[in-house]
CSV table of C-alpha atoms and ligand atoms in Angstrom, one decimal:
chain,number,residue,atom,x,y,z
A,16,UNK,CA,78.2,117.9,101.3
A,17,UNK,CA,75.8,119.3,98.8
A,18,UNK,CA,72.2,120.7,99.5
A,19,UNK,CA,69.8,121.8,97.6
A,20,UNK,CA,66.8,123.8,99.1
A,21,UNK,CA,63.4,125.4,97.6
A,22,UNK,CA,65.4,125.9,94.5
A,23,UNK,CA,63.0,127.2,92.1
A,24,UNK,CA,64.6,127.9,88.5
A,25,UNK,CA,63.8,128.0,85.0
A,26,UNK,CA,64.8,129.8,81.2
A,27,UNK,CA,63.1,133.4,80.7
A,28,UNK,CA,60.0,133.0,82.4
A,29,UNK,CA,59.1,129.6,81.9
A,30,UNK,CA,60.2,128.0,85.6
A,31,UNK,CA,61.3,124.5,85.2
A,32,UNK,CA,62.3,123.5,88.9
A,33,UNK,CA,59.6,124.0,91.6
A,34,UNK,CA,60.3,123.5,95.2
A,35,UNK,CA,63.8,121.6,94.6
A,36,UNK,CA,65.1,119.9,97.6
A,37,UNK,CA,68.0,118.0,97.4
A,38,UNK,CA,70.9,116.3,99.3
A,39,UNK,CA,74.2,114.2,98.6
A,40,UNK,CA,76.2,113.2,101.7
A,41,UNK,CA,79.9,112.8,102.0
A,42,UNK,CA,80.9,109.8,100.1
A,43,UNK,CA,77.7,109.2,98.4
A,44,UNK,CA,76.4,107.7,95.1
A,45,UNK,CA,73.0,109.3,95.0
A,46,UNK,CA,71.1,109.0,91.5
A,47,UNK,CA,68.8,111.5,89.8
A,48,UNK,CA,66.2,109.5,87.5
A,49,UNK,CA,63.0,110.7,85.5
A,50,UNK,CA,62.0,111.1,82.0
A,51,UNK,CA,62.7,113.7,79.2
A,52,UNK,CA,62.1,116.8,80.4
A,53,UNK,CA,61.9,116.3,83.7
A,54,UNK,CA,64.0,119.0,85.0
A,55,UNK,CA,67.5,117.1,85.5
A,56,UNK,CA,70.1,118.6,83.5
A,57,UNK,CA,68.5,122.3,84.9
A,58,UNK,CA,69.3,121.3,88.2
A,59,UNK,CA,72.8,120.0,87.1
A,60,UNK,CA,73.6,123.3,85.4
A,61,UNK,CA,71.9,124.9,88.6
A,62,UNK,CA,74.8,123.8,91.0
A,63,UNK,CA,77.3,124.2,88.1
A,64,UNK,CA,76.4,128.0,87.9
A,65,UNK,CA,75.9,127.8,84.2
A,66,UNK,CA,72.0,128.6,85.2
A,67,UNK,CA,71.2,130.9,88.0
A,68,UNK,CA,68.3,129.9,90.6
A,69,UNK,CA,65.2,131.9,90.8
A,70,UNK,CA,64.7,131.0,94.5
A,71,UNK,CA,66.1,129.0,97.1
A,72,UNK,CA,69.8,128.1,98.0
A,73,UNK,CA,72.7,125.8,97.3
A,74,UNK,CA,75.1,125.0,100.4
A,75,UNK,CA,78.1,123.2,99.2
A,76,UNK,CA,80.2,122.0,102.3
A,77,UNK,CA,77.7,124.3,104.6
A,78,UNK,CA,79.1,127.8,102.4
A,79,UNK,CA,76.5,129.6,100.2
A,80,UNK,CA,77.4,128.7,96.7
A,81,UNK,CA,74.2,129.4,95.0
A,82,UNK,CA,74.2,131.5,91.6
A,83,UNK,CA,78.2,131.8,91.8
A,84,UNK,CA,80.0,131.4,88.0
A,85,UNK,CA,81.2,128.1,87.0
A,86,UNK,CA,84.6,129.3,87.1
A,87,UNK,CA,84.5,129.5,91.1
A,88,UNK,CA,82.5,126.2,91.4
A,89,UNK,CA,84.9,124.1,89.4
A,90,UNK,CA,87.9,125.1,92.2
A,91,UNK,CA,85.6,124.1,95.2
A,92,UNK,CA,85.9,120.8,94.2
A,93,UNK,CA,83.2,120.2,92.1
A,94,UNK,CA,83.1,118.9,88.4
A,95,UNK,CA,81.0,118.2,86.1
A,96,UNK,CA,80.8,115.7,82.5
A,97,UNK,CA,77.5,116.9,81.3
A,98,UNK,CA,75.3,115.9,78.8
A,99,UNK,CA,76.0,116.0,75.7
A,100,UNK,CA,80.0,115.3,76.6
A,101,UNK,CA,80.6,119.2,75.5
A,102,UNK,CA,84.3,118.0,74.6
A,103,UNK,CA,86.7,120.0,71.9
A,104,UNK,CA,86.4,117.6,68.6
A,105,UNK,CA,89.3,120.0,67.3
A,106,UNK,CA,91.4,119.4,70.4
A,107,UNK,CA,93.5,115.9,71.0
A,108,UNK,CA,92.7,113.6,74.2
A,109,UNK,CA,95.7,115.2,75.9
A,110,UNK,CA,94.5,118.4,75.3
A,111,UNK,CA,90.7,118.0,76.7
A,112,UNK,CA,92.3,116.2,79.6
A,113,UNK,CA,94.7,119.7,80.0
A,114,UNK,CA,91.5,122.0,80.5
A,115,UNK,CA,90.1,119.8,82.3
A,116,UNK,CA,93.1,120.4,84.9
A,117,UNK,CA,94.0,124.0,84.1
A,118,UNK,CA,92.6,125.1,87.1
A,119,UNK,CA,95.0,122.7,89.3
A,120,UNK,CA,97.8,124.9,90.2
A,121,UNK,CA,100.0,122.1,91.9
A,122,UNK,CA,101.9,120.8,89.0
A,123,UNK,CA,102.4,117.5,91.0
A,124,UNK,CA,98.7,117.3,91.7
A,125,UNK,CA,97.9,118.0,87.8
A,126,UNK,CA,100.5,115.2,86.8
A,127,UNK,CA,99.0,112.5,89.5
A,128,UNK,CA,95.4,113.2,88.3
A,129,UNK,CA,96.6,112.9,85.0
A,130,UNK,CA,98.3,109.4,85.8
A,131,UNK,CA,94.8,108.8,87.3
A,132,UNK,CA,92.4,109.4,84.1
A,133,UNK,CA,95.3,107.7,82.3
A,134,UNK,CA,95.1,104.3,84.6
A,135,UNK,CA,90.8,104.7,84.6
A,136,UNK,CA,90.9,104.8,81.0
A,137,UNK,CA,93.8,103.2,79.3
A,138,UNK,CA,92.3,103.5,76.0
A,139,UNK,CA,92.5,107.2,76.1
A,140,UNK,CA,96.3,106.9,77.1
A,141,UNK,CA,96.4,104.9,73.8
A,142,UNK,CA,94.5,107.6,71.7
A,143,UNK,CA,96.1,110.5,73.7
A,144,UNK,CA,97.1,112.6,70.5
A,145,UNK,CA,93.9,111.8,68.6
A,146,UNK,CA,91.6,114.4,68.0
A,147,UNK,CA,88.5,114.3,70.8
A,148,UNK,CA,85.7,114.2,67.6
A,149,UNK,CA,87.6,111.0,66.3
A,150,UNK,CA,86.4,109.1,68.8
A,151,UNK,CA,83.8,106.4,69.4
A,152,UNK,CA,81.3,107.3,71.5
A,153,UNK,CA,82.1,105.3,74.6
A,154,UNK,CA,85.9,107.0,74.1
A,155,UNK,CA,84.0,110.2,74.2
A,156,UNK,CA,82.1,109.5,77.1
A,157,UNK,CA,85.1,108.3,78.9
A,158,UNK,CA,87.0,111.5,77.7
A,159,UNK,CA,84.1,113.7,79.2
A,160,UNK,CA,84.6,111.7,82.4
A,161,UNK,CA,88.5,111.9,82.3
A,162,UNK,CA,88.1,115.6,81.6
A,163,UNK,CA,86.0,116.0,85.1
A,164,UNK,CA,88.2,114.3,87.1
A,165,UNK,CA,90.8,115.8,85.4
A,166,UNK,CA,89.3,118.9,88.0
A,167,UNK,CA,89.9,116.5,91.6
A,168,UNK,CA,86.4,116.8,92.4
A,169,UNK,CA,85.2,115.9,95.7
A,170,UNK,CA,81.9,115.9,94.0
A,171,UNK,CA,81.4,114.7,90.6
A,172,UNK,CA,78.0,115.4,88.8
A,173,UNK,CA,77.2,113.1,86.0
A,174,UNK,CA,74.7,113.9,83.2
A,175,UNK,CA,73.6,110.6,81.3
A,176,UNK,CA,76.8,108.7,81.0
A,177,UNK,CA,75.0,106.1,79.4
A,178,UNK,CA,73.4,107.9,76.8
A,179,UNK,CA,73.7,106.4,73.5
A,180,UNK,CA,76.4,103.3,74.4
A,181,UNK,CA,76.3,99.6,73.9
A,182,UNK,CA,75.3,97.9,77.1
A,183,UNK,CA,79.1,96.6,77.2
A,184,UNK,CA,80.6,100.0,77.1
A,185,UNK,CA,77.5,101.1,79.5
A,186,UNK,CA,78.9,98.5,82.2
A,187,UNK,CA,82.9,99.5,81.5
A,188,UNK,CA,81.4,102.7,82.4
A,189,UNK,CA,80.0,101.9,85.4
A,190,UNK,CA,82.5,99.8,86.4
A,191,UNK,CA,84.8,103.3,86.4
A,192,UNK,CA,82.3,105.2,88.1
A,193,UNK,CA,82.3,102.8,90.9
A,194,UNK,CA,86.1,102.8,91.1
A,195,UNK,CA,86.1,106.7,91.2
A,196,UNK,CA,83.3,106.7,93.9
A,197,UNK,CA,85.8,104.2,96.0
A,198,UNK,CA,88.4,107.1,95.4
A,199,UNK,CA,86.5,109.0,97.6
A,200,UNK,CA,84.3,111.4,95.2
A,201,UNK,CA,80.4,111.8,96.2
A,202,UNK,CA,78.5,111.4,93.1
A,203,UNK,CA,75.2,112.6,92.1
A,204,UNK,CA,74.6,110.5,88.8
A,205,UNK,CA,71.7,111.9,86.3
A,206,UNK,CA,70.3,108.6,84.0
A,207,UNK,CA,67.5,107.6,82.6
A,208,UNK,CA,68.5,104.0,82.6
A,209,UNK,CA,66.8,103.6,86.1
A,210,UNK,CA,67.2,99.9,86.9
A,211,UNK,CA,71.5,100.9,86.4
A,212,UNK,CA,71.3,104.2,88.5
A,213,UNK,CA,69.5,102.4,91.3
A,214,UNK,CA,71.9,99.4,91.3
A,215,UNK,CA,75.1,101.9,91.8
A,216,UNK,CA,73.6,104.6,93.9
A,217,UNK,CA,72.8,104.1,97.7
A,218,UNK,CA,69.6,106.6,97.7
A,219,UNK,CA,67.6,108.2,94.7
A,220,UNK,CA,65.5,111.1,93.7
A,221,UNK,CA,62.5,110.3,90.9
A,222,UNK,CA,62.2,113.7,89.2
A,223,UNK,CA,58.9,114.1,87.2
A,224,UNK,CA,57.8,117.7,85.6
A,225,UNK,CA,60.5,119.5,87.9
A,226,UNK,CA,59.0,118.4,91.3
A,227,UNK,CA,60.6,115.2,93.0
A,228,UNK,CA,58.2,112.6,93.0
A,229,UNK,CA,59.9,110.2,94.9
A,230,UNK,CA,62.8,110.0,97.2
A,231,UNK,CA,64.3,107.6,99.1
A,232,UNK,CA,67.2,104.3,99.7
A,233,UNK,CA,67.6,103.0,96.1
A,234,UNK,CA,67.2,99.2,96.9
A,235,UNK,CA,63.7,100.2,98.4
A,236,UNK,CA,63.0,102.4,95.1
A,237,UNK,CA,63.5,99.5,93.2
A,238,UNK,CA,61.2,97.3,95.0
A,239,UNK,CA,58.7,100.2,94.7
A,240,UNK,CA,55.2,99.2,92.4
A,241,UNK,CA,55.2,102.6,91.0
A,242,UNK,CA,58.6,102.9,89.6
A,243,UNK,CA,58.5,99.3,89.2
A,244,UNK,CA,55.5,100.1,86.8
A,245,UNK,CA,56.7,103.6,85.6
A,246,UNK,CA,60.3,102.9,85.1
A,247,UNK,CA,61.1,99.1,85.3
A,248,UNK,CA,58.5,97.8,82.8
A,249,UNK,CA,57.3,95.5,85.6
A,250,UNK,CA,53.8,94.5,85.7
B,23,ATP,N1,68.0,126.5,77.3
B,23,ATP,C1,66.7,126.3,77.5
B,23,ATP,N2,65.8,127.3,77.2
B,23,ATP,C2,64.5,127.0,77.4
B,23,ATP,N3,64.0,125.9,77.9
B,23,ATP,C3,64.8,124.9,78.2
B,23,ATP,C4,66.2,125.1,78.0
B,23,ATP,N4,66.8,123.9,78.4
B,23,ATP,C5,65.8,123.1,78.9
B,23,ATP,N5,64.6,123.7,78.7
B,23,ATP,C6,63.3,123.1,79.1
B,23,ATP,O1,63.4,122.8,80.5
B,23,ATP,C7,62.7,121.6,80.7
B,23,ATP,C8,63.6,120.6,81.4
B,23,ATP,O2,64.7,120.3,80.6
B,23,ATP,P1,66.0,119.5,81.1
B,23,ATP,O3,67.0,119.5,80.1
B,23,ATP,O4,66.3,119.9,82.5
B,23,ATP,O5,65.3,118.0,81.2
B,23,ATP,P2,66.0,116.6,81.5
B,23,ATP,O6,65.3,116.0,82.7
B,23,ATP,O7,67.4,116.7,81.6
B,23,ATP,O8,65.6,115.8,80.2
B,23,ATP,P3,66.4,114.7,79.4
B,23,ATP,O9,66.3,113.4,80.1
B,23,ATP,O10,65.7,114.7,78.1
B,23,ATP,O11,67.8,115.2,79.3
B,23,ATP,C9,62.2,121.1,79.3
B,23,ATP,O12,60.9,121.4,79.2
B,23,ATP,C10,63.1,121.9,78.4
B,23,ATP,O13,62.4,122.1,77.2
B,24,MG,MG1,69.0,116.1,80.5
């Protein structure tokens, strides 16, 4: 579904990515771990377009997309909630949820993703005319969520959903990201939290220094002594 290959990318001249190779299946849960700096939002806002590559290419459903403007990627079906959540604090539920969709044309398919993020995340039905920046945290990072799959994504990138959430809001999360993976998205799911990204995702890429260090089935990852060590405080 999505490939990534050689991508080397970076800010001015300070590359960032080397040698990026990268692949989600159809259907797939496939997590992208490693530690601050490591390269993992760049290569996020690499197949968003919001960064162009230096080298290498992207192949979305076998077609070229590599370097194309976020405003084409977002109607091929992919969306993204990145890091940071990026929602309008000014702006109501509703409305966030809206641009999320503007780019569905169908009005029925609008209203039935709509009914969607609404049934995912009742408590944003509840808070659906309260301004986005009034909102706890989890809310916003179910809002930033809602807002991608607000967009029908086939494939959904994730940037940290986790970041900065109680460990109950962090499973209520998950627990939605599972049931939108069962809707039929492919996910490729950015975390830190490594022990929770390998329990959801079926294979993983260990990012360290913009090289992937790692790769492989996530249950096997886990078992691992190096990430066991590195990431899982196990000794
Ligand atoms: N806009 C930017 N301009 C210049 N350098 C940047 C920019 N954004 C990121 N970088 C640098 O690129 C490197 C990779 O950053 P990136 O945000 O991709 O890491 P990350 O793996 O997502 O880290 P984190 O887990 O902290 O979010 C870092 O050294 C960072 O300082
Ligand atoms: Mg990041």
């Amino acid at each position: 579904m999505l490939k990534l290959n050689h991508i080397i990318a970076g800010y001015g001249k300070a590359e960032v990515l080397h040698d990026i190779n990268l692949e989600v299946k159809e259907g797939e849960v496939v997590a992208l771990v490693g530690p601050n700096g490591a390269g993992k939002t760049t290569t996020i806002r690499c197949i968003t377009g919001e960064l162009s590559v230096t080298k290498g290419t992207i192949l979305y459903k076998g077609k070229d997309i590599t370097s194309l403007p976020p405003y084409k990627i977002v109607p091929l079906g992919i969306g993204c909630s990145p890091e940071g959540r990026n929602i309008f604090g000014n702006l109501s539920v509703y409305e966030n949820l809206k641009m999320g969709g503007y780019l569905l044309k169908e009005k029925a398919l609008y209203q039935e993703q709509l009914e969607w993020v609404y049934q995912l995340f009742p408590k944003l039905w509840d808070r659906r005319d309260q301004l986005a920046e009034s909102l706890s945290g989890g809310e916003q990072q179910m809002l930033a969520i809602g807002r991608a799959v607000m967009t029908s994504p086939q494939l959904l990138l994730l940037d940290e959903p986790s970041l900065g959430l109680a460990p109950v809001v962090v499973d209520q999360i998950y627990e939605k990201i599972e049931e939108i993976s069962q809707q039929g998205s492919s996910i490729l799911l950015v975390e830190q939290n490594v022990r929770l990204a390998l329990e959801i995702s079926s294979r993983a890429y260990v990012m360290e220094s913009g090289q992937i260090h790692l790769s492989g089935d996530s249950a096997s990852l886990a078992k691992d002594s190096y990430v066991e060590e590195t990431y899982l405080g196990v000794r």
